[in-house]
Amino acid sequence: QMKIPLETLSITNCPLSDSDWNYLSRYPNATQLRHLELRGIKLTDFSLEPLQILLDSTATTLNNLNLKACGIMDSQLQAVLPSLSRCSQLVILSFHGNCLSMSTLRDLLLHTARLSQLSVELFPAPLESYDARGTIHPGRCSQPCAELTAIVRDFRQPNILVFCTVPCCLCGYKFLYNQGLIDCSCPTAA
């Protein structure tokens, strides 16, 4: 068994079993993690309790948390918000590519807004930014993203704070909202 504390753990685009997921939070050398990347790991069917335990144990060391495109749902994320708010050394936080409602994103930002070290924050645009067919509508996306940005600005001046949609089902482009700057090349978005 490894005696040196693990500083980086990156698991991307592969399936995890229940036992793999549960072992992650009990791994003895993970208490000094600085970088945790679980990008593309489908967590939809898992409890996020192991992640909550891992965040609690690394709250004073974790700098980078990447949970891009994990299929995290509103109810799952609510369970880890208190633990996430204690990660005082976070510099980079990536949640984009997940399907989260405006209400859950608001809660997420309220829990992370006081994390003064954060300089790169990447979040999904709220589900309310899409119509029933999954089409992006910049008008429907801009206002909620502006409201979410204002939440963070009430506590600190964000450096990079981006909300990003999944690719548009009609054209494949993404809509990006970066503190009022909008990047949408979708020719079909209304």
Tab-separated table of C-alpha atoms in Angstrom:
chain	number	residue	atom	x	y	z
A	1	GLN	CA	0.000	0.000	0.000
A	2	MET	CA	1.158	3.498	-0.829
A	3	LYS	CA	2.447	5.510	2.157
A	4	ILE	CA	2.722	8.874	0.399
A	5	PRO	CA	-0.421	11.049	0.527
A	6	LEU	CA	-2.267	11.218	-2.780
A	7	GLU	CA	-2.417	14.796	-4.144
A	8	THR	CA	-4.141	14.209	-7.492
A	9	LEU	CA	-6.928	11.798	-8.315
A	10	SER	CA	-8.261	11.829	-11.856
A	11	ILE	CA	-10.853	9.344	-13.044
A	12	THR	CA	-12.409	10.217	-16.387
A	13	ASN	CA	-14.932	8.718	-18.764
A	14	CYS	CA	-15.168	5.261	-17.258
A	15	PRO	CA	-17.842	3.388	-15.353
A	16	LEU	CA	-17.589	2.979	-11.586
A	17	SER	CA	-19.168	0.209	-9.560
A	18	ASP	CA	-20.897	0.823	-6.236
A	19	SER	CA	-17.902	-0.635	-4.405
A	20	ASP	CA	-15.435	1.561	-6.377
A	21	TRP	CA	-17.475	4.657	-5.580
A	22	ASN	CA	-17.842	3.819	-1.895
A	23	TYR	CA	-14.141	2.940	-1.529
A	24	LEU	CA	-13.167	6.334	-2.896
A	25	SER	CA	-14.274	8.121	0.278
A	26	ARG	CA	-12.481	5.652	2.536
A	27	TYR	CA	-9.155	5.631	0.698
A	28	PRO	CA	-6.685	6.413	3.506
A	29	ASN	CA	-4.163	8.360	1.403
A	30	ALA	CA	-6.753	10.734	-0.079
A	31	THR	CA	-6.962	13.136	2.871
A	32	GLN	CA	-4.356	15.460	1.317
A	33	LEU	CA	-5.961	15.654	-2.131
A	34	ARG	CA	-5.352	18.906	-3.963
A	35	HIS	CA	-6.910	17.939	-7.308
A	36	LEU	CA	-10.002	15.767	-7.705
A	37	GLU	CA	-11.283	15.135	-11.213
A	38	LEU	CA	-14.247	12.842	-11.820
A	39	ARG	CA	-14.992	14.182	-15.309
A	40	GLY	CA	-17.447	12.160	-17.369
A	41	ILE	CA	-18.108	9.642	-14.598
A	42	LYS	CA	-21.832	8.854	-14.575
A	43	LEU	CA	-22.939	9.538	-11.007
A	44	THR	CA	-26.676	9.749	-11.734
A	45	ASP	CA	-27.479	6.463	-9.992
A	46	PHE	CA	-25.142	6.911	-7.015
A	47	SER	CA	-25.546	8.546	-3.659
A	48	LEU	CA	-23.121	11.446	-3.373
A	49	GLU	CA	-22.385	10.586	0.261
A	50	PRO	CA	-18.897	9.229	-0.635
A	51	LEU	CA	-18.144	12.552	-2.354
A	52	GLN	CA	-19.454	14.408	0.695
A	53	ILE	CA	-17.125	12.401	2.960
A	54	LEU	CA	-14.188	13.010	0.614
A	55	LEU	CA	-14.883	16.761	0.482
A	56	ASP	CA	-15.085	16.886	4.277
A	57	SER	CA	-11.745	15.110	4.643
A	58	THR	CA	-9.988	17.322	2.064
A	59	ALA	CA	-11.664	20.640	2.915
A	60	THR	CA	-8.380	22.347	3.826
A	61	THR	CA	-6.286	20.995	0.926
A	62	LEU	CA	-8.516	20.677	-2.162
A	63	ASN	CA	-7.665	23.271	-4.850
A	64	ASN	CA	-9.355	21.854	-7.937
A	65	LEU	CA	-12.685	20.008	-8.142
A	66	ASN	CA	-13.824	18.906	-11.581
A	67	LEU	CA	-17.219	17.207	-11.771
A	68	LYS	CA	-17.875	18.009	-15.435
A	69	ALA	CA	-20.558	15.941	-17.195
A	70	CYS	CA	-21.226	13.512	-14.339
A	71	GLY	CA	-24.995	13.477	-14.718
A	72	ILE	CA	-25.402	15.038	-11.277
A	73	MET	CA	-29.030	15.891	-10.549
A	74	ASP	CA	-30.553	18.554	-8.287
A	75	SER	CA	-31.360	16.225	-5.384
A	76	GLN	CA	-27.864	14.715	-5.400
A	77	LEU	CA	-26.071	18.042	-5.354
A	78	GLN	CA	-28.087	19.361	-2.422
A	79	ALA	CA	-26.523	16.656	-0.228
A	80	VAL	CA	-22.914	17.826	-0.816
A	81	LEU	CA	-23.419	21.603	-0.620
A	82	PRO	CA	-22.504	21.973	3.082
A	83	SER	CA	-19.290	19.988	2.541
A	84	LEU	CA	-18.452	21.957	-0.588
A	85	SER	CA	-18.859	25.247	1.273
A	86	ARG	CA	-16.077	24.189	3.679
A	87	CYS	CA	-13.518	23.654	0.889
A	88	SER	CA	-11.754	26.908	1.692
A	89	GLN	CA	-8.776	26.390	-0.634
A	90	LEU	CA	-10.734	25.769	-3.842
A	91	VAL	CA	-9.330	27.720	-6.780
A	92	ILE	CA	-11.040	25.866	-9.650
A	93	LEU	CA	-14.580	24.489	-9.513
A	94	SER	CA	-16.176	22.831	-12.544
A	95	PHE	CA	-19.746	21.553	-12.581
A	96	HIS	CA	-20.638	22.286	-16.219
A	97	GLY	CA	-22.180	19.532	-18.302
A	98	ASN	CA	-24.617	18.520	-15.544
A	99	CYS	CA	-28.371	19.158	-15.604
A	100	LEU	CA	-29.213	21.531	-12.770
A	101	SER	CA	-32.182	23.792	-12.202
A	102	MET	CA	-32.043	27.496	-11.455
A	103	SER	CA	-32.979	26.807	-7.839
A	104	THR	CA	-30.143	24.311	-7.317
A	105	LEU	CA	-27.597	26.533	-9.065
A	106	ARG	CA	-28.683	29.390	-6.786
A	107	ASP	CA	-28.080	27.152	-3.751
A	108	LEU	CA	-24.726	26.024	-5.142
A	109	LEU	CA	-23.565	29.612	-5.631
A	110	LEU	CA	-24.779	30.675	-2.200
A	111	HIS	CA	-22.704	27.852	-0.701
A	112	THR	CA	-19.560	28.704	-2.703
A	113	ALA	CA	-19.814	32.509	-2.880
A	114	ARG	CA	-17.705	33.003	0.250
A	115	LEU	CA	-14.858	30.792	-1.003
A	116	SER	CA	-12.419	33.645	-1.516
A	117	GLN	CA	-9.750	31.607	-3.341
A	118	LEU	CA	-12.041	30.656	-6.241
A	119	SER	CA	-10.813	32.105	-9.501
A	120	VAL	CA	-12.248	29.742	-12.140
A	121	GLU	CA	-15.888	28.684	-11.832
A	122	LEU	CA	-17.606	26.724	-14.598
A	123	PHE	CA	-21.286	25.898	-14.203
A	124	PRO	CA	-24.070	24.580	-16.407
A	125	ALA	CA	-26.662	27.013	-17.636
A	126	PRO	CA	-29.916	26.356	-15.763
A	127	LEU	CA	-32.345	23.811	-17.218
A	128	GLU	CA	-34.764	26.686	-17.673
A	129	SER	CA	-32.514	27.934	-20.521
A	130	TYR	CA	-33.850	25.243	-22.859
A	131	ASP	CA	-37.255	24.702	-24.410
A	132	ALA	CA	-39.086	21.359	-24.323
A	133	ARG	CA	-37.098	20.123	-27.354
A	134	GLY	CA	-33.751	20.997	-25.770
A	135	THR	CA	-33.185	24.032	-27.972
A	136	ILE	CA	-31.125	26.871	-26.508
A	137	HIS	CA	-32.735	30.294	-26.311
A	138	PRO	CA	-30.197	33.030	-25.462
A	139	GLY	CA	-32.951	35.277	-24.087
A	140	ARG	CA	-34.089	32.533	-21.735
A	141	CYS	CA	-30.490	31.850	-20.748
A	142	SER	CA	-29.102	35.358	-20.278
A	143	GLN	CA	-31.452	36.540	-17.545
A	144	PRO	CA	-31.025	33.533	-15.196
A	145	CYS	CA	-27.259	33.584	-15.735
A	146	ALA	CA	-27.165	37.302	-14.906
A	147	GLU	CA	-29.122	36.610	-11.700
A	148	LEU	CA	-26.740	33.804	-10.750
A	149	THR	CA	-23.708	35.988	-11.431
A	150	ALA	CA	-25.172	38.694	-9.170
A	151	ILE	CA	-25.315	36.207	-6.284
A	152	VAL	CA	-21.545	35.739	-6.419
A	153	ARG	CA	-20.919	39.469	-6.886
A	154	ASP	CA	-22.801	40.158	-3.662
A	155	PHE	CA	-19.953	38.368	-1.826
A	156	ARG	CA	-16.861	38.820	-4.010
A	157	GLN	CA	-15.698	39.877	-7.457
A	158	PRO	CA	-15.405	36.671	-9.521
A	159	ASN	CA	-12.472	36.246	-11.876
A	160	ILE	CA	-13.801	33.667	-14.344
A	161	LEU	CA	-17.446	32.723	-13.835
A	162	VAL	CA	-18.949	30.962	-16.844
A	163	PHE	CA	-22.325	29.316	-17.431
A	164	CYS	CA	-22.405	26.974	-20.407
A	165	THR	CA	-25.176	25.038	-22.122
A	166	VAL	CA	-24.869	21.578	-23.574
A	167	PRO	CA	-24.525	21.641	-27.370
A	168	CYS	CA	-27.727	22.786	-29.101
A	169	CYS	CA	-29.725	19.883	-30.523
A	170	LEU	CA	-30.294	21.870	-33.752
A	171	CYS	CA	-26.817	23.156	-34.580
A	172	GLY	CA	-24.331	21.693	-32.096
A	173	TYR	CA	-23.136	25.082	-30.791
A	174	LYS	CA	-22.974	26.005	-27.092
A	175	PHE	CA	-24.167	29.170	-25.407
A	176	LEU	CA	-21.636	30.692	-22.980
A	177	TYR	CA	-22.413	33.416	-20.476
A	178	ASN	CA	-19.378	34.997	-18.839
A	179	GLN	CA	-20.393	37.834	-16.503
A	180	GLY	CA	-22.481	39.603	-19.117
A	181	LEU	CA	-20.408	38.605	-22.129
A	182	ILE	CA	-22.421	36.271	-24.319
A	183	ASP	CA	-20.978	33.851	-26.869
A	184	CYS	CA	-23.612	32.094	-28.938
A	185	SER	CA	-23.037	31.240	-32.573
A	186	CYS	CA	-26.221	29.200	-32.900
A	187	PRO	CA	-27.907	30.258	-36.174
A	188	THR	CA	-31.209	28.704	-35.076
A	189	ALA	CA	-31.489	30.149	-31.550
A	190	ALA	CA	-34.266	32.659	-31.143
